[in-house]
Amino acid sequence: MSKPRVATTSLAGCFGCHMSLLDIDERILQLIELIDFDRSPIDDIKHISQRCAVGLIEGGCCNEENVHVLQEFRKNCDVLVAFGDCATMGGIPAMRNNIPLEECINEAYRDGVTVYNPKGIVPDDPEIPLLLDKVYPAHEVVKIDYFLPGCPPSADTLWAALTALLSGKPLDLPYELLKYD
Amino acid sequence: MNDTFKITIDGKEIEARQGQTIMDAADAAGIYIPRLCSHPDLKPIGSCRVCTVVVDGRPQAACVKPVMDGMVIENDTPAVLQHRRNIIDMMFVEGNHFCMFCEKSGNCELQALAYRFGITAPQYPFQFPEKEVDGSHPDILLDHNRCIMCARCVRASQELDGKNVFQSIGRGFHRKIGVNGEKELGDTDMAVSDRATEICPVGCIIKKRVGYEVPIGQRIYDKAPIGSDIEEVHP
């Protein structure tokens, strides 16, 4: 029987949650015996190649590309797990949510104290994904099955959750492994 | 006249005294009822409703409801727990609670309740409201993003410090904590040694320059759930 496939992605996040996933250290050898990675920054596969058992989502949605990727994951994964505070509640990127988008762009590209931009150009190449009005946690864009908060969730949290999911057990985190910081 | 009698919480009979609230009696019996606005040194006001219990079929705030002989109380039932969880969820989405950089993380009672309830994400859409940060006081930071309107600071300033630094102003969603000064906290007679400084259950009132003296991971609620000190009374 082929191993279940796991896809992962980092949307509006900092890759810290993926670093925490690598922090499972030598247990990654056990993980590789349990699963095959599909699309993931770990193997640099760009699109999901076949049906996946689990999709791990780091980061919320701050632009249209994030939304497209998240929709691809929802379409192709049996179970979607939002991991990290950005995916579960918007996190640091969501700090812009109570500032109008235009003010954010002006501060970043026109008015910021270290900005040199005499023509006041704002990047508008069609290759650059358009920003959303706000940063949305993953579950406000697609249905999410499980949440693992934390900034980042600890390697032990990720390990406990992944092994529970892959062995079909309920995801019941002990007190010490549920943290928001 | 005999002023002690029995009440029943979740089918367990406990002793209660005339004049106690349901919360007092439960605490003494080692039964934890979750709470946020209530504090042992302050008069209860029954504002946050996290301590809601069902008394003889009716929801009541345990911190203000006096005990009566033969009361039958539901505390740890799915319906009551769901009601409390809904309130906690609302507090998270109605403020801007960024635990990852909050100095209070690990010592925060709102966060600790969410941990105890096993909340991994709130059920409601995030509001991301616009709130003010007041850094005018030399020793104290007032960050309204994290305020849950428990009014502990209002009461502590009046009842314990003999001052009147805080008041709640506005109504409904726009209600907020105001300061009795020209404009900002720095204009008031608030002192860092006031009880009102440390009584905040969340990271709204923060003492400056002590942020990470106790590292994350070694704080009050990092290892043991909130309420376990009460439950230890009668294990």
PDB file of N, CA and C in Angstrom, chain B residues 154-230:
ATOM      1  N   VAL B 154     -10.939  49.634  37.179  1.00  0.00           N
ATOM      2  CA  VAL B 154     -11.834  50.677  37.692  1.00  0.00           C
ATOM      3  C   VAL B 154     -12.068  50.457  39.182  1.00  0.00           C
ATOM      4  N   ARG B 155     -12.397  49.203  39.530  1.00  0.00           N
ATOM      5  CA  ARG B 155     -12.719  48.883  40.921  1.00  0.00           C
ATOM      6  C   ARG B 155     -11.478  48.919  41.807  1.00  0.00           C
ATOM      7  N   ALA B 156     -10.345  48.407  41.292  1.00  0.00           N
ATOM      8  CA  ALA B 156      -9.124  48.381  42.115  1.00  0.00           C
ATOM      9  C   ALA B 156      -8.689  49.805  42.450  1.00  0.00           C
ATOM     10  N   SER B 157      -8.785  50.691  41.473  1.00  0.00           N
ATOM     11  CA  SER B 157      -8.378  52.068  41.719  1.00  0.00           C
ATOM     12  C   SER B 157      -9.247  52.700  42.802  1.00  0.00           C
ATOM     13  N   GLN B 158     -10.546  52.447  42.747  1.00  0.00           N
ATOM     14  CA  GLN B 158     -11.446  53.039  43.739  1.00  0.00           C
ATOM     15  C   GLN B 158     -11.376  52.308  45.076  1.00  0.00           C
ATOM     16  N   GLU B 159     -11.495  50.976  45.037  1.00  0.00           N
ATOM     17  CA  GLU B 159     -11.655  50.229  46.283  1.00  0.00           C
ATOM     18  C   GLU B 159     -10.333  49.999  47.009  1.00  0.00           C
ATOM     19  N   LEU B 160      -9.245  49.793  46.280  1.00  0.00           N
ATOM     20  CA  LEU B 160      -7.985  49.408  46.922  1.00  0.00           C
ATOM     21  C   LEU B 160      -6.983  50.552  46.972  1.00  0.00           C
ATOM     22  N   ASP B 161      -6.968  51.415  45.935  1.00  0.00           N
ATOM     23  CA  ASP B 161      -5.966  52.480  45.887  1.00  0.00           C
ATOM     24  C   ASP B 161      -6.505  53.808  46.412  1.00  0.00           C
ATOM     25  N   GLY B 162      -7.823  53.891  46.637  1.00  0.00           N
ATOM     26  CA  GLY B 162      -8.408  55.150  47.089  1.00  0.00           C
ATOM     27  C   GLY B 162      -8.276  56.258  46.058  1.00  0.00           C
ATOM     28  N   LYS B 163      -8.192  55.852  44.785  1.00  0.00           N
ATOM     29  CA  LYS B 163      -8.128  56.847  43.705  1.00  0.00           C
ATOM     30  C   LYS B 163      -9.331  56.639  42.806  1.00  0.00           C
ATOM     31  N   ASN B 164      -9.308  57.269  41.655  1.00  0.00           N
ATOM     32  CA  ASN B 164     -10.414  57.100  40.717  1.00  0.00           C
ATOM     33  C   ASN B 164      -9.865  57.279  39.303  1.00  0.00           C
ATOM     34  N   VAL B 165      -8.841  56.455  38.972  1.00  0.00           N
ATOM     35  CA  VAL B 165      -8.103  56.675  37.725  1.00  0.00           C
ATOM     36  C   VAL B 165      -8.907  56.253  36.499  1.00  0.00           C
ATOM     37  N   PHE B 166      -9.652  55.140  36.607  1.00  0.00           N
ATOM     38  CA  PHE B 166     -10.318  54.582  35.416  1.00  0.00           C
ATOM     39  C   PHE B 166     -11.836  54.670  35.525  1.00  0.00           C
ATOM     40  N   GLN B 167     -12.464  54.789  34.391  1.00  0.00           N
ATOM     41  CA  GLN B 167     -13.923  54.706  34.280  1.00  0.00           C
ATOM     42  C   GLN B 167     -14.248  54.075  32.937  1.00  0.00           C
ATOM     43  N   SER B 168     -15.377  53.351  32.861  1.00  0.00           N
ATOM     44  CA  SER B 168     -15.764  52.889  31.530  1.00  0.00           C
ATOM     45  C   SER B 168     -16.635  53.952  30.885  1.00  0.00           C
ATOM     46  N   ILE B 169     -16.382  54.192  29.595  1.00  0.00           N
ATOM     47  CA  ILE B 169     -17.135  55.211  28.872  1.00  0.00           C
ATOM     48  C   ILE B 169     -17.703  54.612  27.586  1.00  0.00           C
ATOM     49  N   GLY B 170     -18.794  55.157  27.096  1.00  0.00           N
ATOM     50  CA  GLY B 170     -19.416  54.672  25.869  1.00  0.00           C
ATOM     51  C   GLY B 170     -20.321  53.488  26.150  1.00  0.00           C
ATOM     52  N   ARG B 171     -20.969  53.007  25.100  1.00  0.00           N
ATOM     53  CA  ARG B 171     -21.952  51.928  25.226  1.00  0.00           C
ATOM     54  C   ARG B 171     -21.686  50.830  24.198  1.00  0.00           C
ATOM     55  N   GLY B 172     -22.085  49.625  24.530  1.00  0.00           N
ATOM     56  CA  GLY B 172     -22.044  48.508  23.588  1.00  0.00           C
ATOM     57  C   GLY B 172     -20.644  48.247  23.068  1.00  0.00           C
ATOM     58  N   PHE B 173     -20.545  48.027  21.754  1.00  0.00           N
ATOM     59  CA  PHE B 173     -19.268  47.684  21.126  1.00  0.00           C
ATOM     60  C   PHE B 173     -18.252  48.818  21.309  1.00  0.00           C
ATOM     61  N   HIS B 174     -18.747  50.059  21.495  1.00  0.00           N
ATOM     62  CA  HIS B 174     -17.842  51.213  21.580  1.00  0.00           C
ATOM     63  C   HIS B 174     -17.429  51.528  23.012  1.00  0.00           C
ATOM     64  N   ARG B 175     -17.888  50.704  23.953  1.00  0.00           N
ATOM     65  CA  ARG B 175     -17.519  50.924  25.338  1.00  0.00           C
ATOM     66  C   ARG B 175     -16.022  50.728  25.497  1.00  0.00           C
ATOM     67  N   LYS B 176     -15.399  51.586  26.279  1.00  0.00           N
ATOM     68  CA  LYS B 176     -13.968  51.427  26.516  1.00  0.00           C
ATOM     69  C   LYS B 176     -13.595  52.014  27.870  1.00  0.00           C
ATOM     70  N   ILE B 177     -12.365  51.719  28.294  1.00  0.00           N
ATOM     71  CA  ILE B 177     -11.875  52.257  29.550  1.00  0.00           C
ATOM     72  C   ILE B 177     -11.289  53.639  29.285  1.00  0.00           C
ATOM     73  N   GLY B 178     -11.795  54.619  30.026  1.00  0.00           N
ATOM     74  CA  GLY B 178     -11.256  55.968  29.919  1.00  0.00           C
ATOM     75  C   GLY B 178     -10.470  56.302  31.166  1.00  0.00           C
ATOM     76  N   VAL B 179      -9.649  57.347  31.104  1.00  0.00           N
ATOM     77  CA  VAL B 179      -8.876  57.739  32.281  1.00  0.00           C
ATOM     78  C   VAL B 179      -9.345  59.107  32.762  1.00  0.00           C
ATOM     79  N   ASN B 180      -9.317  59.271  34.083  1.00  0.00           N
ATOM     80  CA  ASN B 180      -9.706  60.549  34.668  1.00  0.00           C
ATOM     81  C   ASN B 180      -8.502  61.477  34.717  1.00  0.00           C
ATOM     82  N   GLY B 181      -8.218  62.085  33.577  1.00  0.00           N
ATOM     83  CA  GLY B 181      -7.092  63.005  33.488  1.00  0.00           C
ATOM     84  C   GLY B 181      -7.348  63.930  32.328  1.00  0.00           C
ATOM     85  N   GLU B 182      -6.476  64.879  32.145  1.00  0.00           N
ATOM     86  CA  GLU B 182      -6.592  65.840  31.046  1.00  0.00           C
ATOM     87  C   GLU B 182      -6.869  65.090  29.734  1.00  0.00           C
ATOM     88  N   LYS B 183      -6.011  64.107  29.427  1.00  0.00           N
ATOM     89  CA  LYS B 183      -6.129  63.413  28.149  1.00  0.00           C
ATOM     90  C   LYS B 183      -5.723  61.949  28.259  1.00  0.00           C
ATOM     91  N   GLU B 184      -4.540  61.716  28.838  1.00  0.00           N
ATOM     92  CA  GLU B 184      -3.970  60.364  28.802  1.00  0.00           C
ATOM     93  C   GLU B 184      -3.664  59.874  30.217  1.00  0.00           C
ATOM     94  N   LEU B 185      -3.199  58.620  30.288  1.00  0.00           N
ATOM     95  CA  LEU B 185      -2.882  58.016  31.586  1.00  0.00           C
ATOM     96  C   LEU B 185      -1.803  58.810  32.321  1.00  0.00           C
ATOM     97  N   GLY B 186      -0.872  59.375  31.572  1.00  0.00           N
ATOM     98  CA  GLY B 186       0.208  60.169  32.173  1.00  0.00           C
ATOM     99  C   GLY B 186      -0.289  61.413  32.882  1.00  0.00           C
ATOM    100  N   ASP B 187      -1.518  61.842  32.569  1.00  0.00           N
ATOM    101  CA  ASP B 187      -2.079  63.040  33.216  1.00  0.00           C
ATOM    102  C   ASP B 187      -2.797  62.710  34.523  1.00  0.00           C
ATOM    103  N   THR B 188      -2.886  61.419  34.870  1.00  0.00           N
ATOM    104  CA  THR B 188      -3.617  61.030  36.079  1.00  0.00           C
ATOM    105  C   THR B 188      -2.654  60.848  37.248  1.00  0.00           C
ATOM    106  N   ASP B 189      -3.218  60.537  38.433  1.00  0.00           N
ATOM    107  CA  ASP B 189      -2.363  60.297  39.610  1.00  0.00           C
ATOM    108  C   ASP B 189      -2.030  58.812  39.765  1.00  0.00           C
ATOM    109  N   MET B 190      -2.159  58.051  38.675  1.00  0.00           N
ATOM    110  CA  MET B 190      -1.829  56.619  38.714  1.00  0.00           C
ATOM    111  C   MET B 190      -0.348  56.427  39.052  1.00  0.00           C
ATOM    112  N   ALA B 191      -0.055  55.498  39.952  1.00  0.00           N
ATOM    113  CA  ALA B 191       1.337  55.162  40.278  1.00  0.00           C
ATOM    114  C   ALA B 191       1.569  53.700  39.962  1.00  0.00           C
ATOM    115  N   VAL B 192       2.807  53.362  39.635  1.00  0.00           N
ATOM    116  CA  VAL B 192       3.103  51.993  39.237  1.00  0.00           C
ATOM    117  C   VAL B 192       2.873  51.019  40.398  1.00  0.00           C
ATOM    118  N   SER B 193       2.934  51.539  41.644  1.00  0.00           N
ATOM    119  CA  SER B 193       2.720  50.672  42.812  1.00  0.00           C
ATOM    120  C   SER B 193       1.238  50.449  43.106  1.00  0.00           C
ATOM    121  N   ASP B 194       0.338  51.110  42.370  1.00  0.00           N
ATOM    122  CA  ASP B 194      -1.098  50.920  42.599  1.00  0.00           C
ATOM    123  C   ASP B 194      -1.499  49.478  42.321  1.00  0.00           C
ATOM    124  N   ARG B 195      -2.477  48.998  43.089  1.00  0.00           N
ATOM    125  CA  ARG B 195      -2.997  47.650  42.809  1.00  0.00           C
ATOM    126  C   ARG B 195      -3.595  47.572  41.405  1.00  0.00           C
ATOM    127  N   ALA B 196      -4.135  48.689  40.927  1.00  0.00           N
ATOM    128  CA  ALA B 196      -4.760  48.716  39.603  1.00  0.00           C
ATOM    129  C   ALA B 196      -3.775  48.342  38.495  1.00  0.00           C
ATOM    130  N   THR B 197      -2.472  48.501  38.770  1.00  0.00           N
ATOM    131  CA  THR B 197      -1.481  48.177  37.738  1.00  0.00           C
ATOM    132  C   THR B 197      -1.412  46.681  37.489  1.00  0.00           C
ATOM    133  N   GLU B 198      -1.419  45.909  38.587  1.00  0.00           N
ATOM    134  CA  GLU B 198      -1.186  44.466  38.396  1.00  0.00           C
ATOM    135  C   GLU B 198      -2.463  43.637  38.379  1.00  0.00           C
ATOM    136  N   ILE B 199      -3.613  44.290  38.526  1.00  0.00           N
ATOM    137  CA  ILE B 199      -4.835  43.509  38.678  1.00  0.00           C
ATOM    138  C   ILE B 199      -5.477  43.151  37.333  1.00  0.00           C
ATOM    139  N   CYS B 200      -4.954  43.739  36.255  1.00  0.00           N
ATOM    140  CA  CYS B 200      -5.497  43.482  34.912  1.00  0.00           C
ATOM    141  C   CYS B 200      -5.306  42.007  34.545  1.00  0.00           C
ATOM    142  N   PRO B 201      -6.383  41.313  34.173  1.00  0.00           N
ATOM    143  CA  PRO B 201      -6.237  39.879  33.866  1.00  0.00           C
ATOM    144  C   PRO B 201      -5.561  39.624  32.531  1.00  0.00           C
ATOM    145  N   VAL B 202      -5.563  40.639  31.660  1.00  0.00           N
ATOM    146  CA  VAL B 202      -4.967  40.494  30.327  1.00  0.00           C
ATOM    147  C   VAL B 202      -3.792  41.450  30.203  1.00  0.00           C
ATOM    148  N   GLY B 203      -3.320  41.699  29.003  1.00  0.00           N
ATOM    149  CA  GLY B 203      -2.141  42.548  28.811  1.00  0.00           C
ATOM    150  C   GLY B 203      -2.478  43.987  28.498  1.00  0.00           C
ATOM    151  N   CYS B 204      -3.625  44.476  29.013  1.00  0.00           N
ATOM    152  CA  CYS B 204      -4.043  45.847  28.710  1.00  0.00           C
ATOM    153  C   CYS B 204      -3.254  46.851  29.534  1.00  0.00           C
ATOM    154  N   ILE B 205      -3.100  46.579  30.836  1.00  0.00           N
ATOM    155  CA  ILE B 205      -2.278  47.438  31.696  1.00  0.00           C
ATOM    156  C   ILE B 205      -0.974  46.699  31.965  1.00  0.00           C
ATOM    157  N   ILE B 206       0.108  47.247  31.468  1.00  0.00           N
ATOM    158  CA  ILE B 206       1.407  46.563  31.508  1.00  0.00           C
ATOM    159  C   ILE B 206       2.419  47.453  32.210  1.00  0.00           C
ATOM    160  N   LYS B 207       3.137  46.851  33.157  1.00  0.00           N
ATOM    161  CA  LYS B 207       4.220  47.564  33.814  1.00  0.00           C
ATOM    162  C   LYS B 207       5.401  47.627  32.847  1.00  0.00           C
ATOM    163  N   LYS B 208       5.935  48.816  32.627  1.00  0.00           N
ATOM    164  CA  LYS B 208       7.041  48.942  31.667  1.00  0.00           C
ATOM    165  C   LYS B 208       8.355  48.387  32.236  1.00  0.00           C
ATOM    166  N   ARG B 209       9.222  47.970  31.354  1.00  0.00           N
ATOM    167  CA  ARG B 209      10.605  47.546  31.655  1.00  0.00           C
ATOM    168  C   ARG B 209      10.738  46.282  32.507  1.00  0.00           C
ATOM    169  N   VAL B 210       9.668  45.476  32.608  1.00  0.00           N
ATOM    170  CA  VAL B 210       9.841  44.191  33.295  1.00  0.00           C
ATOM    171  C   VAL B 210       9.412  43.037  32.385  1.00  0.00           C
ATOM    172  N   GLY B 211       9.072  43.379  31.126  1.00  0.00           N
ATOM    173  CA  GLY B 211       8.458  42.477  30.159  1.00  0.00           C
ATOM    174  C   GLY B 211       8.777  41.001  30.296  1.00  0.00           C
ATOM    175  N   TYR B 212      10.018  40.617  30.100  1.00  0.00           N
ATOM    176  CA  TYR B 212      10.330  39.192  30.024  1.00  0.00           C
ATOM    177  C   TYR B 212      11.249  38.745  31.158  1.00  0.00           C
ATOM    178  N   GLU B 213      11.090  39.381  32.354  1.00  0.00           N
ATOM    179  CA  GLU B 213      11.881  38.983  33.519  1.00  0.00           C
ATOM    180  C   GLU B 213      11.670  37.497  33.823  1.00  0.00           C
ATOM    181  N   VAL B 214      10.412  37.071  33.715  1.00  0.00           N
ATOM    182  CA  VAL B 214      10.131  35.629  33.791  1.00  0.00           C
ATOM    183  C   VAL B 214       9.953  35.150  32.357  1.00  0.00           C
ATOM    184  N   PRO B 215      10.821  34.225  31.911  1.00  0.00           N
ATOM    185  CA  PRO B 215      10.750  33.838  30.493  1.00  0.00           C
ATOM    186  C   PRO B 215       9.464  33.093  30.144  1.00  0.00           C
ATOM    187  N   ILE B 216       9.064  33.226  28.877  1.00  0.00           N
ATOM    188  CA  ILE B 216       7.959  32.441  28.344  1.00  0.00           C
ATOM    189  C   ILE B 216       8.283  30.959  28.578  1.00  0.00           C
ATOM    190  N   GLY B 217       7.319  30.206  29.028  1.00  0.00           N
ATOM    191  CA  GLY B 217       7.551  28.787  29.303  1.00  0.00           C
ATOM    192  C   GLY B 217       7.640  28.518  30.795  1.00  0.00           C
ATOM    193  N   GLN B 218       7.943  29.595  31.589  1.00  0.00           N
ATOM    194  CA  GLN B 218       8.035  29.416  33.050  1.00  0.00           C
ATOM    195  C   GLN B 218       6.987  30.248  33.764  1.00  0.00           C
ATOM    196  N   ARG B 219       5.920  30.603  33.046  1.00  0.00           N
ATOM    197  CA  ARG B 219       4.928  31.495  33.643  1.00  0.00           C
ATOM    198  C   ARG B 219       3.765  30.711  34.254  1.00  0.00           C
ATOM    199  N   ILE B 220       2.883  31.474  34.959  1.00  0.00           N
ATOM    200  CA  ILE B 220       1.872  30.836  35.809  1.00  0.00           C
ATOM    201  C   ILE B 220       1.103  29.724  35.092  1.00  0.00           C
ATOM    202  N   TYR B 221       0.603  30.034  33.890  1.00  0.00           N
ATOM    203  CA  TYR B 221      -0.296  29.076  33.238  1.00  0.00           C
ATOM    204  C   TYR B 221       0.395  28.254  32.148  1.00  0.00           C
ATOM    205  N   ASP B 222       1.736  28.292  32.109  1.00  0.00           N
ATOM    206  CA  ASP B 222       2.439  27.501  31.096  1.00  0.00           C
ATOM    207  C   ASP B 222       2.366  26.003  31.395  1.00  0.00           C
ATOM    208  N   LYS B 223       2.366  25.661  32.690  1.00  0.00           N
ATOM    209  CA  LYS B 223       2.401  24.239  33.057  1.00  0.00           C
ATOM    210  C   LYS B 223       1.061  23.735  33.591  1.00  0.00           C
ATOM    211  N   ALA B 224       0.423  24.562  34.445  1.00  0.00           N
ATOM    212  CA  ALA B 224      -0.814  24.093  35.091  1.00  0.00           C
ATOM    213  C   ALA B 224      -1.992  24.968  34.663  1.00  0.00           C
ATOM    214  N   PRO B 225      -3.141  24.369  34.390  1.00  0.00           N
ATOM    215  CA  PRO B 225      -4.302  25.145  33.952  1.00  0.00           C
ATOM    216  C   PRO B 225      -4.788  26.116  35.028  1.00  0.00           C
ATOM    217  N   ILE B 226      -5.417  27.200  34.578  1.00  0.00           N
ATOM    218  CA  ILE B 226      -6.013  28.156  35.512  1.00  0.00           C
ATOM    219  C   ILE B 226      -7.084  27.417  36.322  1.00  0.00           C
ATOM    220  N   GLY B 227      -7.133  27.701  37.618  1.00  0.00           N
ATOM    221  CA  GLY B 227      -8.131  27.055  38.480  1.00  0.00           C
ATOM    222  C   GLY B 227      -7.596  25.827  39.182  1.00  0.00           C
ATOM    223  N   SER B 228      -6.404  25.336  38.782  1.00  0.00           N
ATOM    224  CA  SER B 228      -5.936  24.108  39.439  1.00  0.00           C
ATOM    225  C   SER B 228      -5.556  24.371  40.889  1.00  0.00           C
ATOM    226  N   ASP B 229      -5.224  25.644  41.237  1.00  0.00           N
ATOM    227  CA  ASP B 229      -4.945  25.954  42.647  1.00  0.00           C
ATOM    228  C   ASP B 229      -6.207  25.767  43.497  1.00  0.00           C
ATOM    229  N   ILE B 230      -7.361  26.120  42.918  1.00  0.00           N
ATOM    230  CA  ILE B 230      -8.623  25.943  43.664  1.00  0.00           C
ATOM    231  C   ILE B 230      -8.982  24.465  43.758  1.00  0.00           C
TER     232      ILE B 230
END
